[in-house]
CSV table of C-alpha atoms in Angstrom, one decimal:
chain,number,residue,atom,x,y,z
H,1,MET,CA,0.0,0.2,0.2
H,2,ALA,CA,2.5,1.8,1.1
H,3,LEU,CA,4.7,1.1,-2.7
H,4,SER,CA,1.6,2.1,-4.9
H,5,ARG,CA,1.3,6.2,-3.0
H,6,VAL,CA,4.9,6.6,-3.9
H,7,CYS,CA,4.9,5.2,-7.2
H,8,TRP,CA,1.7,7.7,-7.9
H,9,ALA,CA,3.6,10.8,-5.9
H,10,ARG,CA,6.5,10.2,-8.6
H,11,ALA,CA,4.2,9.7,-11.4
H,12,ALA,CA,2.3,12.9,-10.7
H,13,LEU,CA,5.4,14.9,-10.0
H,14,TRP,CA,7.2,14.0,-13.3
H,15,GLY,CA,3.4,13.8,-15.5
H,16,SER,CA,4.1,10.4,-17.5
H,17,ALA,CA,1.4,8.8,-15.9
H,18,VAL,CA,-1.3,12.0,-14.9
H,19,THR,CA,-3.1,13.4,-18.0
H,20,PRO,CA,-4.3,17.0,-17.3
H,21,GLY,CA,-8.3,17.6,-17.5
H,22,PRO,CA,-10.0,19.7,-19.7
H,23,HIS,CA,-9.8,23.3,-17.3
H,24,VAL,CA,-5.6,22.6,-16.9
H,25,THR,CA,-5.5,22.0,-20.6
H,26,ARG,CA,-6.7,25.6,-21.1
H,27,LYS,CA,-5.4,27.7,-19.1
H,28,LEU,CA,-2.1,26.2,-20.5
H,29,GLN,CA,-3.4,27.1,-24.0
H,30,LEU,CA,-4.4,30.3,-22.3
H,31,VAL,CA,-0.3,30.8,-21.5
H,32,ARG,CA,1.2,30.0,-24.5
H,33,CYS,CA,-0.3,32.0,-26.5
H,34,GLY,CA,0.1,34.6,-23.5
H,35,LEU,CA,3.8,34.2,-24.2
H,36,ALA,CA,3.7,33.8,-27.9
H,37,TRP,CA,2.0,37.2,-28.6
H,38,GLY,CA,2.6,38.9,-25.7
H,39,ALA,CA,0.4,41.2,-22.8
H,40,PRO,CA,-3.1,41.1,-24.1
H,41,ARG,CA,-3.4,44.9,-24.9
H,42,SER,CA,-6.2,47.5,-23.4
H,43,SER,CA,-8.6,48.9,-25.7
H,44,LYS,CA,-11.4,51.7,-25.2
H,45,LEU,CA,-14.0,50.3,-27.4
H,46,HIS,CA,-16.1,53.9,-26.7
H,47,LEU,CA,-15.0,57.3,-25.3
H,48,SER,CA,-15.8,58.9,-22.2
H,49,PRO,CA,-19.2,61.3,-22.6
H,50,LYS,CA,-17.1,64.5,-22.0
H,51,ALA,CA,-15.4,63.2,-25.3
H,52,ASP,CA,-18.4,63.1,-27.1
H,53,VAL,CA,-20.1,65.8,-26.2
H,54,LYS,CA,-16.6,67.8,-27.3
H,55,SER,CA,-16.7,66.1,-30.8
H,56,LEU,CA,-20.5,66.6,-31.8
H,57,ILE,CA,-19.6,69.7,-31.0
H,58,SER,CA,-16.6,70.4,-32.9
H,59,TYR,CA,-18.8,68.2,-35.9
H,60,VAL,CA,-21.8,70.8,-35.6
H,61,VAL,CA,-19.9,74.3,-35.5
H,62,ALA,CA,-18.1,73.3,-38.4
H,63,LYS,CA,-21.2,72.1,-40.4
H,64,THR,CA,-22.8,75.5,-39.1
H,65,LYS,CA,-20.0,77.7,-40.5
H,66,VAL,CA,-19.9,75.8,-43.5
H,67,ILE,CA,-24.0,76.3,-44.4
H,68,ASN,CA,-23.3,80.0,-43.1
H,69,GLY,CA,-20.5,79.8,-45.4
H,70,LYS,CA,-22.7,78.7,-48.4
H,71,TYR,CA,-25.6,81.4,-47.4
H,72,HIS,CA,-23.3,84.0,-47.7
H,73,ARG,CA,-21.9,83.6,-50.9
H,74,PHE,CA,-25.7,82.3,-52.2
H,75,LEU,CA,-26.6,86.6,-50.8
H,76,GLY,CA,-24.0,87.7,-52.6
H,77,ARG,CA,-24.9,86.4,-55.5
H,78,HIS,CA,-28.2,87.2,-56.1
H,79,PHE,CA,-28.7,89.6,-53.7
H,80,PRO,CA,-25.8,92.0,-53.7
H,81,ARG,CA,-27.9,95.2,-51.8
H,82,PHE,CA,-29.6,93.5,-49.1
H,83,TYR,CA,-26.3,91.2,-48.3
H,84,VAL,CA,-23.9,94.2,-47.6
H,85,LEU,CA,-27.1,95.5,-45.3
H,86,TYR,CA,-26.8,92.0,-43.8
H,87,THR,CA,-23.3,92.1,-43.1
H,88,VAL,CA,-23.5,96.1,-42.1
H,89,PHE,CA,-25.8,94.4,-39.5
H,90,LEU,CA,-24.3,91.4,-38.3
H,91,LYS,CA,-20.5,93.3,-37.6
H,92,GLY,CA,-22.9,96.2,-36.1
H,93,LEU,CA,-24.2,93.6,-33.3
H,94,GLN,CA,-20.7,92.0,-32.9
H,95,MET,CA,-19.2,95.9,-32.1
H,96,ILE,CA,-21.9,96.8,-30.3
H,97,TRP,CA,-21.6,93.6,-28.4
H,98,ALA,CA,-17.6,94.2,-27.6
H,99,ASP,CA,-18.4,98.0,-26.8
H,100,ALA,CA,-21.2,96.6,-24.4
H,101,LYS,CA,-17.4,94.8,-22.8
H,102,LYS,CA,-15.8,96.6,-23.1
H,103,ALA,CA,-18.2,99.6,-20.7
H,104,ARG,CA,-18.5,96.5,-18.4
H,105,ARG,CA,-15.1,96.5,-17.5
H,106,ILE,CA,-14.3,99.8,-17.6
H,107,LYS,CA,-17.5,100.8,-14.8
H,108,THR,CA,-16.3,97.3,-12.7
H,109,ASN,CA,-12.9,98.8,-13.0
H,110,MET,CA,-14.0,102.0,-11.6
H,111,TRP,CA,-16.1,100.6,-8.8
H,112,LYS,CA,-13.5,98.5,-7.9
H,113,HIS,CA,-10.6,101.4,-7.4
H,114,ASN,CA,-13.1,104.2,-6.1
H,115,ILE,CA,-11.6,106.1,-9.8
H,116,LYS,CA,-14.1,109.1,-11.0
H,117,PHE,CA,-14.5,109.4,-14.6
H,118,HIS,CA,-12.4,112.5,-15.3
H,119,GLN,CA,-9.8,110.1,-13.3
H,120,LEU,CA,-9.7,107.9,-16.8
H,121,PRO,CA,-7.0,107.6,-19.6
H,122,TYR,CA,-8.3,109.0,-22.7
H,123,ARG,CA,-9.7,106.1,-24.7
H,124,GLU,CA,-11.9,105.1,-21.7
H,125,MET,CA,-13.0,108.4,-21.1
H,126,GLU,CA,-14.5,108.7,-24.8
H,127,HIS,CA,-15.6,104.9,-24.7
H,128,LEU,CA,-17.6,105.4,-22.1
H,129,ARG,CA,-18.8,108.6,-23.6
H,130,GLN,CA,-20.0,107.4,-26.9
H,131,PHE,CA,-21.3,104.5,-25.3
H,132,ARG,CA,-23.3,106.1,-23.9
H,133,ARG,CA,-24.6,108.7,-26.8
H,134,ASP,CA,-25.3,104.9,-28.3
H,135,VAL,CA,-27.6,103.4,-25.3
H,136,THR,CA,-29.7,105.9,-25.4
H,137,LYS,CA,-30.6,106.0,-29.3
H,138,CYS,CA,-30.9,102.2,-29.0
H,139,LEU,CA,-33.1,102.7,-25.7
H,140,PHE,CA,-35.4,104.8,-27.8
H,141,LEU,CA,-36.0,101.6,-30.3
H,142,GLY,CA,-36.1,99.3,-27.6
H,143,ILE,CA,-39.1,101.6,-26.5
H,144,ILE,CA,-41.1,101.6,-29.7
H,145,SER,CA,-40.7,98.0,-29.9
H,146,ILE,CA,-42.6,96.8,-26.9
H,147,PRO,CA,-46.3,97.1,-28.4
H,148,PRO,CA,-47.0,93.7,-29.7
H,149,PHE,CA,-46.2,93.2,-33.6
H,150,ALA,CA,-44.5,96.9,-33.7
H,151,ASN,CA,-41.3,95.2,-34.4
H,152,TYR,CA,-42.5,94.5,-37.9
H,153,LEU,CA,-42.2,98.1,-37.7
H,154,VAL,CA,-39.7,98.9,-36.2
H,155,PHE,CA,-37.5,97.1,-39.1
H,156,LEU,CA,-38.9,99.2,-41.8
H,157,LEU,CA,-38.7,102.4,-39.8
H,158,MET,CA,-34.3,101.3,-39.4
H,159,TYR,CA,-34.6,100.7,-43.0
H,160,LEU,CA,-35.9,103.4,-44.5
H,161,PHE,CA,-34.7,106.2,-41.8
H,162,PRO,CA,-31.0,104.7,-40.8
H,163,ARG,CA,-29.7,107.8,-40.0
H,164,GLN,CA,-31.8,109.1,-37.1
H,165,LEU,CA,-32.8,105.8,-36.1
H,166,LEU,CA,-29.0,103.3,-35.7
H,167,ILE,CA,-26.6,104.1,-34.1
H,168,GLN,CA,-22.4,104.2,-37.0
H,169,HIS,CA,-21.9,101.2,-36.3
H,170,PHE,CA,-24.3,100.1,-38.1
H,171,TRP,CA,-24.1,103.0,-41.2
H,172,THR,CA,-22.6,101.7,-44.1
H,173,PRO,CA,-19.2,103.3,-45.3
H,174,LYS,CA,-21.0,105.5,-47.9
H,175,GLN,CA,-23.7,106.3,-44.9
H,176,GLN,CA,-21.3,107.1,-42.5
H,177,ILE,CA,-19.3,110.1,-45.0
H,178,ASP,CA,-22.7,111.1,-45.5
H,179,PHE,CA,-24.9,111.1,-42.6
H,180,LEU,CA,-22.1,113.1,-41.0
H,181,ASP,CA,-21.3,115.8,-43.5
H,182,ILE,CA,-25.8,116.4,-43.3
H,183,TYR,CA,-25.5,116.0,-39.2
H,184,HIS,CA,-22.5,119.2,-40.4
H,185,ALA,CA,-24.8,120.9,-42.2
H,186,LEU,CA,-27.4,121.0,-39.4
H,187,ARG,CA,-25.5,122.6,-37.0
H,188,LYS,CA,-23.9,124.7,-39.4
H,189,GLN,CA,-27.5,126.0,-39.9
H,190,SER,CA,-26.7,127.6,-36.2
H,191,HIS,CA,-23.9,129.7,-37.1
H,192,PRO,CA,-24.5,132.6,-37.8
H,193,GLU,CA,-26.6,133.0,-35.6
H,194,ILE,CA,-24.6,132.3,-32.8
H,195,LEU,CA,-22.8,134.5,-34.1
H,196,CYS,CA,-24.7,137.4,-34.9
H,197,TYR,CA,-25.5,137.3,-30.9
H,198,LEU,CA,-21.9,137.5,-30.4
H,199,GLU,CA,-21.8,140.6,-32.2
H,200,LYS,CA,-25.3,141.7,-30.7
H,201,VAL,CA,-23.8,142.0,-26.8
H,202,ILE,CA,-20.4,143.9,-27.1
H,203,PRO,CA,-21.8,147.2,-26.0
H,204,LEU,CA,-22.9,145.0,-22.7
H,205,VAL,CA,-18.9,144.7,-22.5
H,206,SER,CA,-18.3,146.7,-19.4
H,207,ASP,CA,-14.6,146.5,-20.1
H,208,ALA,CA,-13.0,148.6,-23.4
H,209,GLY,CA,-10.3,146.6,-24.1
H,210,LEU,CA,-12.8,143.9,-24.3
H,211,ARG,CA,-14.7,145.1,-26.6
H,212,TRP,CA,-11.7,146.2,-29.0
H,213,HIS,CA,-11.5,142.5,-29.0
H,214,MET,CA,-15.1,140.9,-29.4
H,215,THR,CA,-15.0,143.8,-32.3
H,216,GLU,CA,-11.8,142.6,-33.7
H,217,LEU,CA,-13.0,138.7,-33.3
H,218,CYS,CA,-16.0,138.9,-34.9
H,219,THR,CA,-14.7,141.4,-37.7
H,220,LYS,CA,-12.4,138.6,-38.5
H,221,ILE,CA,-14.6,135.8,-38.3
H,222,GLN,CA,-16.7,138.0,-40.7
H,223,ARG,CA,-14.1,138.1,-43.6
H,224,GLY,CA,-13.5,134.5,-43.1
H,225,THR,CA,-10.3,134.8,-41.5
H,226,HIS,CA,-9.4,132.1,-39.4
H,227,PRO,CA,-8.8,133.1,-35.6
H,228,ALA,CA,-5.8,132.6,-33.4
H,229,THR,CA,-5.1,130.9,-30.2
H,230,HIS,CA,-4.9,133.9,-28.5
H,231,ASP,CA,-7.6,136.4,-29.9
H,232,ILE,CA,-9.6,133.9,-28.6
H,233,LEU,CA,-8.6,133.3,-25.1
H,234,ALA,CA,-8.3,137.0,-25.0
H,235,LEU,CA,-11.6,137.0,-24.3
H,236,ARG,CA,-12.0,134.4,-21.8
H,237,GLU,CA,-13.2,136.9,-18.6
H,238,CYS,CA,-16.2,137.8,-21.1
H,239,PHE,CA,-17.4,134.5,-20.9
H,240,SER,CA,-16.6,133.9,-17.0
H,241,ASN,CA,-19.4,136.2,-16.2
H,242,HIS,CA,-22.7,139.4,-17.7
H,243,PRO,CA,-22.7,138.4,-20.4
H,244,LEU,CA,-21.9,135.2,-22.4
H,245,GLY,CA,-21.4,133.5,-19.1
H,246,MET,CA,-23.1,129.7,-18.9
H,247,LYS,CA,-25.6,131.3,-17.1
H,248,GLN,CA,-26.1,134.5,-18.3
H,249,LEU,CA,-27.2,132.5,-22.1
H,250,HIS,CA,-31.3,133.5,-23.7
H,251,ALA,CA,-33.4,131.0,-24.7
H,252,LEU,CA,-31.8,131.3,-28.3
H,253,GLN,CA,-28.7,131.0,-27.9
H,254,MET,CA,-29.1,128.5,-26.0
H,255,LYS,CA,-30.8,126.7,-28.6
H,256,ALA,CA,-28.2,127.8,-31.2
H,257,LEU,CA,-26.0,126.4,-28.7
H,258,SER,CA,-27.0,123.0,-28.6
H,259,ARG,CA,-27.8,122.3,-32.7
H,260,ALA,CA,-24.1,123.7,-33.1
H,261,MET,CA,-23.8,120.6,-30.2
H,262,LEU,CA,-25.7,118.6,-31.9
H,263,LEU,CA,-28.0,118.1,-29.3
H,264,THR,CA,-32.0,118.2,-29.2
H,265,PRO,CA,-33.2,122.4,-28.6
H,266,TYR,CA,-36.4,121.3,-28.7
H,267,LEU,CA,-36.6,120.9,-24.4
H,268,PRO,CA,-36.8,124.0,-21.7
H,269,SER,CA,-34.6,126.7,-20.8
H,270,PHE,CA,-33.0,125.2,-17.2
H,271,LEU,CA,-33.3,121.8,-19.2
H,272,LEU,CA,-30.7,122.9,-21.8
H,273,ARG,CA,-28.6,125.1,-20.1
H,274,HIS,CA,-28.4,121.9,-17.9
H,275,ARG,CA,-27.5,119.8,-20.7
H,276,LEU,CA,-24.8,122.6,-22.6
H,277,ARG,CA,-22.7,122.7,-18.9
H,278,THR,CA,-23.0,118.4,-18.8
H,279,HIS,CA,-21.7,118.2,-22.9
H,280,THR,CA,-19.9,120.7,-22.3
H,281,THR,CA,-18.2,120.1,-18.8
H,282,VAL,CA,-17.5,116.5,-20.5
H,283,ILE,CA,-15.7,117.6,-23.3
H,284,HIS,CA,-12.9,119.4,-21.2
H,285,GLN,CA,-11.9,116.3,-18.9
H,286,LEU,CA,-11.5,115.2,-22.3
H,287,ASP,CA,-9.2,117.6,-23.5
H,288,LYS,CA,-7.4,117.5,-20.3
H,289,ALA,CA,-6.5,113.8,-20.8
H,290,LEU,CA,-5.9,114.2,-24.3
H,291,ALA,CA,-3.6,116.3,-23.5
H,292,LYS,CA,-2.1,113.3,-20.9
H,293,LEU,CA,-1.8,110.8,-23.6
H,294,GLY,CA,-0.4,113.3,-26.5
H,295,ILE,CA,-2.4,113.6,-29.8
H,296,GLY,CA,0.7,111.8,-31.2
H,297,GLN,CA,-0.5,108.8,-29.9
H,298,LEU,CA,-4.5,108.7,-31.5
H,299,SER,CA,-4.6,106.7,-34.6
H,300,PRO,CA,-6.0,108.5,-38.0
H,301,GLN,CA,-9.4,107.8,-36.9
H,302,GLU,CA,-9.1,109.3,-33.4
H,303,VAL,CA,-7.9,112.0,-34.0
H,304,LYS,CA,-10.8,112.6,-37.1
H,305,SER,CA,-13.7,111.6,-34.4
H,306,ALA,CA,-11.8,113.7,-31.6
H,307,CYS,CA,-12.0,116.9,-34.4
H,308,TYR,CA,-15.7,116.0,-35.2
H,309,LEU,CA,-17.1,115.9,-31.9
H,310,ARG,CA,-15.5,119.1,-31.4
H,311,GLY,CA,-17.2,121.1,-34.4
H,312,LEU,CA,-15.1,120.3,-37.3
H,313,ASN,CA,-16.2,118.6,-40.3
H,314,SER,CA,-13.0,116.6,-40.5
H,315,THR,CA,-14.5,114.0,-43.0
H,316,HIS,CA,-12.9,116.2,-45.9
H,317,ILE,CA,-9.6,117.1,-44.2
H,318,ALA,CA,-6.4,115.6,-43.9
H,319,GLU,CA,-5.3,114.1,-41.2
H,320,GLU,CA,-1.8,116.4,-40.1
H,321,ARG,CA,-4.6,119.2,-40.6
H,322,CYS,CA,-6.6,118.0,-37.7
H,323,ARG,CA,-4.7,117.3,-35.8
H,324,THR,CA,-2.9,120.8,-36.9
H,325,TRP,CA,-6.3,122.1,-35.5
H,326,LEU,CA,-7.2,119.6,-32.2
H,327,GLY,CA,-3.6,121.1,-31.0
H,328,GLU,CA,-5.2,124.7,-31.5
H,329,TRP,CA,-8.3,123.5,-29.5
H,330,LEU,CA,-5.7,122.1,-26.7
H,331,GLN,CA,-4.3,125.3,-26.0
H,332,ILE,CA,-7.3,126.9,-25.9
H,333,SER,CA,-9.4,124.7,-24.0
H,334,CYS,CA,-6.5,123.5,-21.2
H,335,SER,CA,-6.2,127.4,-19.9
H,336,LEU,CA,-9.7,127.7,-19.1
H,337,LYS,CA,-11.2,127.1,-16.0
H,338,GLU,CA,-14.7,125.8,-15.0
H,339,ALA,CA,-16.1,129.1,-14.5
H,340,GLU,CA,-15.2,130.2,-18.2
H,341,LEU,CA,-17.2,127.3,-20.1
H,342,SER,CA,-19.3,128.9,-22.0
H,343,LEU,CA,-15.8,129.9,-24.1
H,344,LEU,CA,-14.8,126.4,-25.0
H,345,LEU,CA,-18.8,125.8,-25.2
H,346,HIS,CA,-18.5,129.0,-28.5
H,347,ASN,CA,-15.5,127.5,-29.0
H,348,VAL,CA,-17.3,125.0,-31.5
H,349,VAL,CA,-18.6,128.1,-33.8
H,350,LEU,CA,-15.1,130.7,-33.5
H,351,LEU,CA,-12.0,128.0,-34.3
H,352,SER,CA,-14.1,125.3,-37.1
H,353,VAL,CA,-15.7,128.5,-38.6
H,354,ASN,CA,-12.9,129.2,-41.1
H,355,TYR,CA,-10.7,127.0,-40.9
H,356,THR,CA,-8.2,126.0,-44.0
H,357,GLY,CA,-10.3,122.9,-46.0
H,358,THR,CA,-14.0,122.4,-44.1
H,359,ARG,CA,-16.5,123.4,-46.8
H,360,ARG,CA,-18.5,126.0,-47.2
């Protein structure tokens, strides 16, 4: 019995007398395959959910761009005039959205660091000023489109009256030139009335020297001569109190000055005076910030926009001439005190009416 057990153990150890079962045979085959082909590679049969979403989004975006490009080519080929308006409208939306984000960033920075408007750099001040005017104009469109189905009428009015209802972002390049010429022609209509009023108040000036300077200035302008900066600054005392101070201006004179500043004249006298004072104060603050920055730092478009805001029709004047005129304006503006801002208000007419290169 003991001998048979020893023989059986020896046979099991050497494998000569025991045949492995089917389960063991299968394992040996798998091990041999593993040794022959190496370790099995792990392969991902499916992407993760995030990767699926990203790939789907990229696919949709790519297809949308392709369809959008085909749509643009179709419009440009079959409806060229409508395509121009369509592209200008889309670019205008993008520009006003970018302006809104920039204005929000500026206002947030002002709130965080307790910065006032007049302490901002020139470009940020100008951006906020223009954005406020644009929002005011867009707000009117929003109000008249509130009634049901009024939005269809609004689109028609925008197409028929783009100058009155749309901001510059939605004007075509040709419209920008034409509309700026129209606006300047409107404010030029008030120039003779303003100059006539200046001549009428000459006898009311108490100082004889100031009366002589006022007479000389009006005579030069009536002859078509562009006045020098010292000729205008010599009269700063007349514009700080009676008869040409901001508080002494009559209603008709304020209406004419409002038209010269492209502000509505159809308001009560106290509101006209407040708007003129506020608008002139903002320009005075812009002038101080621009003097710190330097005119040479402005781009050609910024120079022309700054000149147009201050009364010069810069659309048809060379850039160098615009820079020269803007330098004269800053020389006058930065020399004035807050009580003398009525002179800066009248300077819109005095300095621009006879400047070389302006259209008569």
